[in-house]
Coordinates of C-alpha atoms in Angstrom, one line a residue:
M1 CA -70.3 109.2 97.2
A2 CA -66.5 108.8 97.0
S3 CA -64.5 110.8 99.5
E4 CA -62.2 113.7 98.7
R5 CA -59.3 111.4 99.1
I6 CA -60.6 108.8 96.7
N7 CA -61.5 111.5 94.2
G8 CA -58.0 112.8 94.4
L9 CA -56.5 109.4 94.0
A10 CA -58.7 108.8 90.9
A11 CA -57.8 112.2 89.5
V12 CA -54.0 111.5 89.9
L13 CA -54.3 108.0 88.5
S14 CA -56.3 109.3 85.5
A15 CA -53.7 111.9 84.8
V16 CA -50.9 109.3 85.0
R17 CA -52.9 107.0 82.7
A18 CA -53.5 109.7 80.1
G19 CA -50.0 111.2 80.1
T20 CA -46.6 110.0 79.0
G21 CA -44.0 110.3 81.7
V22 CA -46.0 112.8 83.8
T23 CA -44.2 114.3 86.9
Q24 CA -45.5 115.5 90.3
P25 CA -45.1 119.2 89.4
M26 CA -47.2 118.5 86.2
L27 CA -49.8 116.7 88.4
V28 CA -50.1 119.7 90.6
E29 CA -51.0 121.8 87.6
Q30 CA -53.3 119.2 85.9
V31 CA -55.2 117.9 88.9
G32 CA -55.5 121.3 90.7
R33 CA -54.4 120.3 94.2
G34 CA -51.5 121.4 96.3
R35 CA -48.0 119.8 96.2
S36 CA -48.3 118.1 99.6
V37 CA -51.7 116.5 98.7
I38 CA -50.3 115.4 95.3
A39 CA -47.3 113.9 97.0
Q40 CA -49.6 112.0 99.4
R41 CA -51.8 110.6 96.7
V42 CA -48.8 109.6 94.5
S43 CA -47.3 107.8 97.5
E44 CA -50.5 106.0 98.2
L45 CA -50.9 104.9 94.6
E46 CA -47.3 103.7 94.6
S47 CA -47.9 101.7 97.8
A48 CA -50.9 100.1 96.1
G49 CA -48.7 99.1 93.2
L50 CA -50.7 101.1 90.7
I51 CA -48.0 103.6 89.6
E52 CA -44.2 103.5 89.5
S53 CA -41.2 105.6 88.6
A54 CA -40.2 105.9 85.0
G55 CA -36.9 107.8 85.2
L56 CA -36.3 111.5 85.7
G57 CA -38.1 114.4 84.1
P58 CA -36.6 117.8 83.1
S59 CA -35.4 120.0 86.0
S60 CA -36.5 123.6 86.4
G61 CA -33.5 124.5 88.5
G62 CA -33.5 122.1 91.4
R63 CA -33.6 118.3 91.7
A64 CA -35.0 116.7 88.6
P65 CA -38.5 115.3 89.3
R66 CA -39.5 111.7 88.8
R67 CA -41.6 110.7 85.9
L68 CA -44.5 108.5 86.8
R69 CA -46.3 105.8 84.8
L70 CA -49.0 103.2 85.3
A71 CA -47.8 99.8 86.5
A72 CA -49.2 98.3 83.3
E73 CA -48.0 94.7 83.8
R74 CA -49.6 94.2 87.2
G75 CA -53.0 93.2 85.7
L76 CA -54.8 92.3 82.5
A77 CA -58.0 93.5 80.9
L78 CA -60.1 91.3 78.5
G79 CA -62.1 92.8 75.7
V80 CA -64.9 90.8 74.0
D81 CA -66.4 92.2 70.8
I82 CA -69.5 90.2 69.7
A83 CA -70.6 91.2 66.2
A84 CA -73.4 89.7 64.0
T85 CA -71.0 87.3 62.2
E86 CA -67.7 87.6 64.0
L87 CA -66.3 87.3 67.5
V88 CA -63.0 89.1 68.5
V89 CA -61.5 88.6 72.0
G90 CA -58.4 90.5 73.1
V91 CA -56.2 90.8 76.1
A92 CA -54.6 94.1 77.2
D93 CA -52.3 95.5 79.8
L94 CA -53.5 98.1 82.3
T95 CA -52.8 101.0 79.8
G96 CA -55.3 99.5 77.4
T97 CA -52.6 98.4 75.0
V98 CA -54.0 95.2 73.3
L99 CA -51.3 92.5 73.5
D100 CA -53.0 89.8 71.5
T101 CA -56.3 88.9 69.9
R102 CA -58.3 85.9 68.7
Q103 CA -60.9 86.2 65.9
Q104 CA -63.5 83.7 64.8
A105 CA -66.6 83.6 62.6
I106 CA -69.9 83.2 64.4
D107 CA -73.6 83.7 64.0
V108 CA -74.9 85.7 66.9
A109 CA -78.4 84.3 66.2
D110 CA -77.1 80.9 67.5
G111 CA -77.7 82.4 71.0
P112 CA -75.6 83.2 74.0
E113 CA -74.5 79.7 75.0
P114 CA -72.3 78.8 72.0
V115 CA -71.1 82.3 71.5
L116 CA -70.1 83.0 75.1
S117 CA -68.6 79.5 75.4
L118 CA -66.4 80.3 72.5
A119 CA -65.5 83.7 73.9
E120 CA -64.5 82.0 77.2
R121 CA -62.3 79.5 75.4
L122 CA -60.6 82.2 73.3
A123 CA -60.0 84.3 76.5
D124 CA -58.5 81.2 78.2
E125 CA -56.1 80.9 75.3
L126 CA -55.1 84.6 75.5
V127 CA -54.6 84.6 79.2
G128 CA -52.7 81.3 78.9
T129 CA -49.5 81.3 81.0
R130 CA -49.5 85.0 81.7
T131 CA -48.9 85.5 85.4
A132 CA -50.9 88.7 85.9
P133 CA -54.5 88.3 86.9
V134 CA -57.5 89.5 84.9
W135 CA -58.7 92.8 86.6
A136 CA -61.6 93.7 84.4
I137 CA -63.6 92.7 81.3
G138 CA -65.5 94.8 78.7
V139 CA -68.0 93.3 76.4
G140 CA -69.7 94.7 73.3
V141 CA -72.8 93.3 71.7
P142 CA -74.6 94.3 68.5
G143 CA -77.8 95.5 70.1
P144 CA -79.3 97.8 72.7
V145 CA -77.9 97.3 76.3
E146 CA -79.3 98.6 79.5
F147 CA -75.9 99.9 80.8
R148 CA -76.8 100.0 84.4
T149 CA -77.6 96.2 84.5
G150 CA -75.5 95.1 81.6
L151 CA -78.5 93.3 80.1
P152 CA -79.3 93.2 76.3
V153 CA -82.9 94.4 75.9
V154 CA -84.9 93.0 72.9
P155 CA -81.9 93.1 70.5
P156 CA -83.3 92.9 67.0
I157 CA -80.7 90.6 65.5
M158 CA -79.9 88.6 68.7
P159 CA -82.7 86.0 69.3
G160 CA -82.3 84.3 72.6
W161 CA -80.2 87.1 74.1
D162 CA -82.9 89.3 75.6
R163 CA -82.0 90.0 79.2
Y164 CA -79.3 87.3 79.2
P165 CA -76.9 87.8 82.2
I166 CA -73.7 88.2 80.2
R167 CA -72.1 90.2 83.0
D168 CA -72.9 87.7 85.7
R169 CA -71.7 84.7 83.7
L170 CA -68.3 86.1 82.7
A171 CA -67.8 87.7 86.2
A172 CA -68.3 84.2 87.8
R173 CA -66.1 82.5 85.1
F174 CA -63.1 84.9 85.4
R175 CA -63.6 86.3 88.9
A176 CA -63.4 89.8 87.7
P177 CA -65.9 92.7 87.3
V178 CA -67.6 93.0 83.8
W179 CA -69.2 95.8 81.9
V180 CA -71.4 95.3 78.9
D181 CA -72.2 98.0 76.3
N182 CA -73.4 98.4 72.7
D183 CA -70.7 97.5 70.2
V184 CA -70.8 100.9 68.5
N185 CA -70.2 102.8 71.8
L186 CA -67.1 100.7 72.2
M187 CA -65.9 101.3 68.7
A188 CA -66.3 105.0 69.4
L189 CA -64.3 104.7 72.6
G190 CA -61.6 102.8 70.8
E191 CA -61.4 105.6 68.3
L192 CA -61.2 108.3 71.0
R193 CA -58.4 106.6 72.7
S194 CA -56.4 105.7 69.6
D195 CA -56.8 108.9 67.5
P196 CA -55.6 112.1 69.2
D197 CA -57.8 114.3 66.8
A198 CA -60.9 112.4 67.8
G199 CA -59.9 112.4 71.5
T200 CA -59.7 116.2 71.6
A201 CA -62.7 116.9 69.3
G202 CA -65.2 117.2 72.2
H203 CA -68.5 116.6 70.3
V204 CA -68.2 113.5 68.1
L205 CA -70.7 111.4 66.3
Y206 CA -69.3 107.9 65.5
V207 CA -71.3 106.0 62.9
R208 CA -70.8 102.3 62.2
A209 CA -72.3 101.2 58.8
G210 CA -71.8 97.5 58.3
I211 CA -74.2 94.6 58.4
G212 CA -76.1 96.9 60.8
I213 CA -76.1 100.6 61.3
G214 CA -75.6 102.3 64.6
A215 CA -74.2 105.5 66.1
A216 CA -72.4 106.6 69.3
I217 CA -72.6 110.1 70.7
V218 CA -69.7 111.7 72.4
M219 CA -70.5 114.9 74.4
D220 CA -67.7 117.0 75.8
G221 CA -65.3 114.1 75.3
K222 CA -67.6 111.6 77.2
L223 CA -69.9 108.9 75.9
Y224 CA -73.5 109.7 76.2
R225 CA -75.8 106.7 76.5
G226 CA -79.2 108.3 77.2
A227 CA -81.7 107.4 79.9
N228 CA -81.4 103.7 79.5
G229 CA -78.5 103.1 77.2
S230 CA -80.1 103.2 73.8
A231 CA -78.9 106.6 72.6
G232 CA -77.5 106.4 69.0
D233 CA -79.5 103.4 67.8
I234 CA -80.3 104.9 64.3
G235 CA -80.4 101.7 62.3
H236 CA -84.1 101.3 62.9
V237 CA -85.2 104.8 62.2
A238 CA -87.9 104.7 59.5
I239 CA -87.0 106.7 56.3
P240 CA -89.3 107.6 53.4
E241 CA -87.1 105.7 50.9
G242 CA -87.6 102.5 53.0
G243 CA -91.1 102.0 51.7
S244 CA -92.5 98.6 52.6
I245 CA -89.2 96.8 52.8
I246 CA -89.3 94.5 55.9
C247 CA -86.4 95.0 58.3
R248 CA -85.0 92.1 60.4
C249 CA -86.3 93.9 63.4
G250 CA -89.8 93.3 62.1
N251 CA -90.7 96.9 61.2
L252 CA -91.0 98.4 57.7
G253 CA -88.7 100.9 56.0
C254 CA -85.8 101.1 58.5
L255 CA -82.6 102.8 57.4
E256 CA -80.8 99.5 58.0
A257 CA -83.2 97.7 55.7
V258 CA -82.2 99.8 52.7
A259 CA -78.7 101.0 53.5
G260 CA -77.1 98.4 55.8
G261 CA -74.7 95.7 54.7
A262 CA -77.4 93.0 54.3
A263 CA -79.3 95.4 52.0
L264 CA -76.2 96.2 50.0
A265 CA -75.6 92.4 49.5
R266 CA -79.3 91.8 48.6
D267 CA -79.4 94.6 46.0
G268 CA -75.9 93.5 44.7
R269 CA -77.2 90.0 44.1
M270 CA -80.2 91.4 42.2
L271 CA -77.8 93.3 40.0
A272 CA -75.8 90.1 39.4
E273 CA -78.8 87.9 38.7
S274 CA -80.2 90.5 36.2
R275 CA -76.7 90.8 34.6
Q276 CA -76.9 94.6 35.1
S277 CA -73.5 94.2 36.8
P278 CA -71.0 92.1 34.9
A279 CA -68.5 92.2 37.8
L280 CA -71.0 91.0 40.4
A281 CA -72.4 88.4 38.0
A282 CA -68.9 86.9 37.8
V283 CA -68.6 86.9 41.6
L284 CA -71.9 85.2 42.0
A285 CA -71.1 82.6 39.4
Q286 CA -67.9 81.7 41.3
A287 CA -68.8 82.2 45.0
R288 CA -72.6 81.7 44.8
A289 CA -73.1 84.7 47.1
I290 CA -72.6 88.5 47.1
R291 CA -71.1 90.3 50.0
P292 CA -71.0 94.0 50.7
Y293 CA -67.3 93.9 50.1
D294 CA -67.9 92.5 46.6
V295 CA -70.1 95.5 45.7
A296 CA -67.4 97.9 46.9
Q297 CA -64.7 96.0 45.0
A298 CA -66.8 96.0 41.8
A299 CA -67.4 99.7 42.1
E300 CA -63.7 100.3 42.6
K301 CA -63.0 98.4 39.4
G302 CA -65.4 100.7 37.5
D303 CA -68.6 98.6 37.3
R304 CA -71.3 101.2 36.7
A305 CA -74.2 99.4 38.3
A306 CA -72.1 98.7 41.5
R307 CA -71.0 102.3 41.6
A308 CA -74.6 103.5 41.3
L309 CA -75.8 101.1 44.1
L310 CA -73.0 102.3 46.4
Q311 CA -73.8 105.9 45.5
R312 CA -77.5 105.4 46.4
T313 CA -76.7 103.6 49.6
S314 CA -74.3 106.4 50.7
A315 CA -76.8 109.1 49.8
L316 CA -79.5 107.4 51.9
L317 CA -77.1 107.1 54.9
G318 CA -76.0 110.7 54.3
G319 CA -79.5 111.9 54.4
T320 CA -80.1 110.4 57.9
L321 CA -76.8 111.7 59.1
A322 CA -77.7 115.2 57.9
T323 CA -80.6 115.1 60.3
L324 CA -78.4 114.0 63.1
V325 CA -75.8 116.6 62.4
S326 CA -78.4 119.3 62.5
F327 CA -79.9 117.9 65.7
Y328 CA -76.6 117.3 67.6
N329 CA -74.1 119.7 65.9
P330 CA -70.9 117.6 66.3
N331 CA -67.6 119.0 65.3
L332 CA -66.4 115.6 64.1
L333 CA -68.3 112.8 62.3
V334 CA -66.4 109.5 62.1
L335 CA -67.5 106.7 59.8
G336 CA -66.5 103.2 60.8
G337 CA -67.6 99.7 59.9
G338 CA -67.5 97.9 56.6
I339 CA -68.5 101.0 54.6
A340 CA -65.3 102.7 55.6
R341 CA -63.4 100.2 53.4
A342 CA -65.1 101.8 50.4
K343 CA -63.8 105.3 51.4
A344 CA -63.1 106.6 48.0
R345 CA -66.7 105.9 46.8
V346 CA -68.9 106.6 49.8
L347 CA -67.2 109.5 51.6
A348 CA -67.9 112.1 48.8
A349 CA -71.6 111.0 48.6
I350 CA -72.1 111.1 52.3
R351 CA -70.5 114.5 52.6
E352 CA -72.5 115.9 49.7
A353 CA -75.8 114.8 51.3
I354 CA -74.8 116.2 54.7
Y355 CA -73.7 119.6 53.5
R356 CA -76.7 119.9 51.2
R357 CA -79.4 118.9 53.8
A358 CA -78.0 119.9 57.2
L359 CA -78.2 123.4 58.7
P360 CA -75.3 125.6 57.5
L361 CA -74.4 126.5 61.1
A362 CA -74.3 122.8 62.0
T363 CA -71.8 122.1 59.2
Q364 CA -69.7 125.3 59.6
D365 CA -66.9 123.6 61.5
L366 CA -67.8 119.9 60.8
R367 CA -65.1 117.5 59.9
I368 CA -66.1 114.1 58.3
E369 CA -63.5 111.4 58.5
V370 CA -63.1 107.7 58.2
S371 CA -62.1 105.7 61.3
T372 CA -58.4 105.3 61.9
L373 CA -58.9 101.8 63.4
P374 CA -59.6 98.6 61.5
E375 CA -63.1 97.3 62.4
E376 CA -61.7 94.0 63.8
V377 CA -59.7 95.8 66.5
S378 CA -61.7 98.9 67.3
G379 CA -64.4 97.1 69.3
V380 CA -61.9 95.2 71.4
T381 CA -59.8 98.3 72.0
G382 CA -62.9 100.2 73.2
A383 CA -64.0 97.2 75.3
V384 CA -60.7 97.1 77.3
H385 CA -60.8 100.8 77.8
L386 CA -64.4 100.7 79.1
A387 CA -63.4 98.1 81.6
L388 CA -60.3 100.0 82.8
D389 CA -62.1 103.3 83.0
E390 CA -64.8 101.7 85.1
V391 CA -62.5 99.8 87.4
F392 CA -60.4 102.9 88.0
S393 CA -63.4 105.2 88.5
P394 CA -63.6 106.8 92.0
A395 CA -66.4 104.6 93.3
N396 CA -64.9 101.3 92.2
L397 CA -61.3 102.4 93.0
E398 CA -62.4 102.9 96.6
L399 CA -64.1 99.5 96.8
W400 CA -61.2 97.5 95.5
L401 CA -58.5 99.5 97.4
E402 CA -60.3 98.5 100.6
A403 CA -60.7 94.9 99.4
G404 CA -57.0 94.8 98.3
S405 CA -57.7 93.6 94.8
P406 CA -60.0 94.6 91.9
T407 CA -61.1 90.9 91.6
A408 CA -62.6 91.1 95.0
L409 CA -65.2 93.7 93.9
D410 CA -68.8 92.9 94.6
H411 CA -70.1 93.4 91.1
S412 CA -73.6 94.4 92.2
A413 CA -72.0 97.2 94.2
T414 CA -69.9 98.1 91.2
V415 CA -72.9 98.8 89.1
T416 CA -75.0 100.6 91.6
T417 CA -72.2 103.0 92.6
T418 CA -71.5 104.3 89.1
L419 CA -73.0 107.5 87.8
P420 CA -76.6 107.4 86.7
A421 CA -77.0 106.3 83.1
T422 CA -78.9 109.6 82.4
R423 CA -75.7 111.5 82.7
P424 CA -72.7 111.4 80.4
R425 CA -70.1 109.1 81.9
S426 CA -66.4 109.6 82.2
I427 CA -64.3 107.8 79.6

């Protein structure tokens, strides 16, 4: 249990991280502690090199107070976003501002060794000649993660990754603490930190519909992971329309099997081969393959069969989301992933299904929006914020202040001192 002093330091640091040019009088009001206590905590954080002066704020009659900001350049955070077919690695300063990224096509089914070796190589390129050390690393993977241990657990599309020690490998490689989470949770976190409307919504359901389908739950502004970390894994919920279609998880009739990106490409190819879709037939003749993007483009150009397929896929997804909206009652639903690129075609169909099938009270104040962040950066943005939130949390802040450096953290202690996974965690 962190001491009152450490809790106060973490609260002041959190307020400085969240604000722009916050002053000590503002901290007194925001943190809820007396002026002398705030002054002590600010002094201690300045001595530790975590915050610094940023000019003078407005005066209320006496001497103008100093503005405070995070010492952003003192350290770096790495974000690693592993998707089914793509790897994105980013480096950020201590505010979570992504400074640079590297992106490369992969097949996650190749296993952890080639994928993580590539991630390490790209991270080395990004860190390069930067003088600041890596303080923390966040990693997202496209499957269920036991957040307490950072281990993937029987991920359906990640053969060879089950209980692979991603955290231990990268912590040893970069001598920095590592946190691993489901990729959709990190995309949601990236959205919360980048979009002021999402950040203040309180109860948010973030849905990623791409090659796979997943959701993240935000409760009172905090990510909720459930008892073991699998909350929001909706892609493998069975739906009546799924029938006997085999999903890549091995079960029959999953939502992902009929409404995911792979299903959209499969059905689009059928339309092309049967010549029901002239636009997709032309794509198949030239490229020898159909991608979900091709279906969206064909629909946008007026191809009737592609439009009907996209409409059906959106309605199936919307039906499942209507159930979730009635169950959770969010005030904001954010759609991310590849389906967001077809905004004009899918948003109306999803909205119609939700408002038709969900409880009226659940949709009374509901907003349905498309993600403001491109898919290729949202996961990395969330990953670096996860890492920084954790390393600056009270328990971990106490450990590394005592050690003199965040890179001196005993990572096993880092994990066991965080809040239990059964409770919403601070973000």
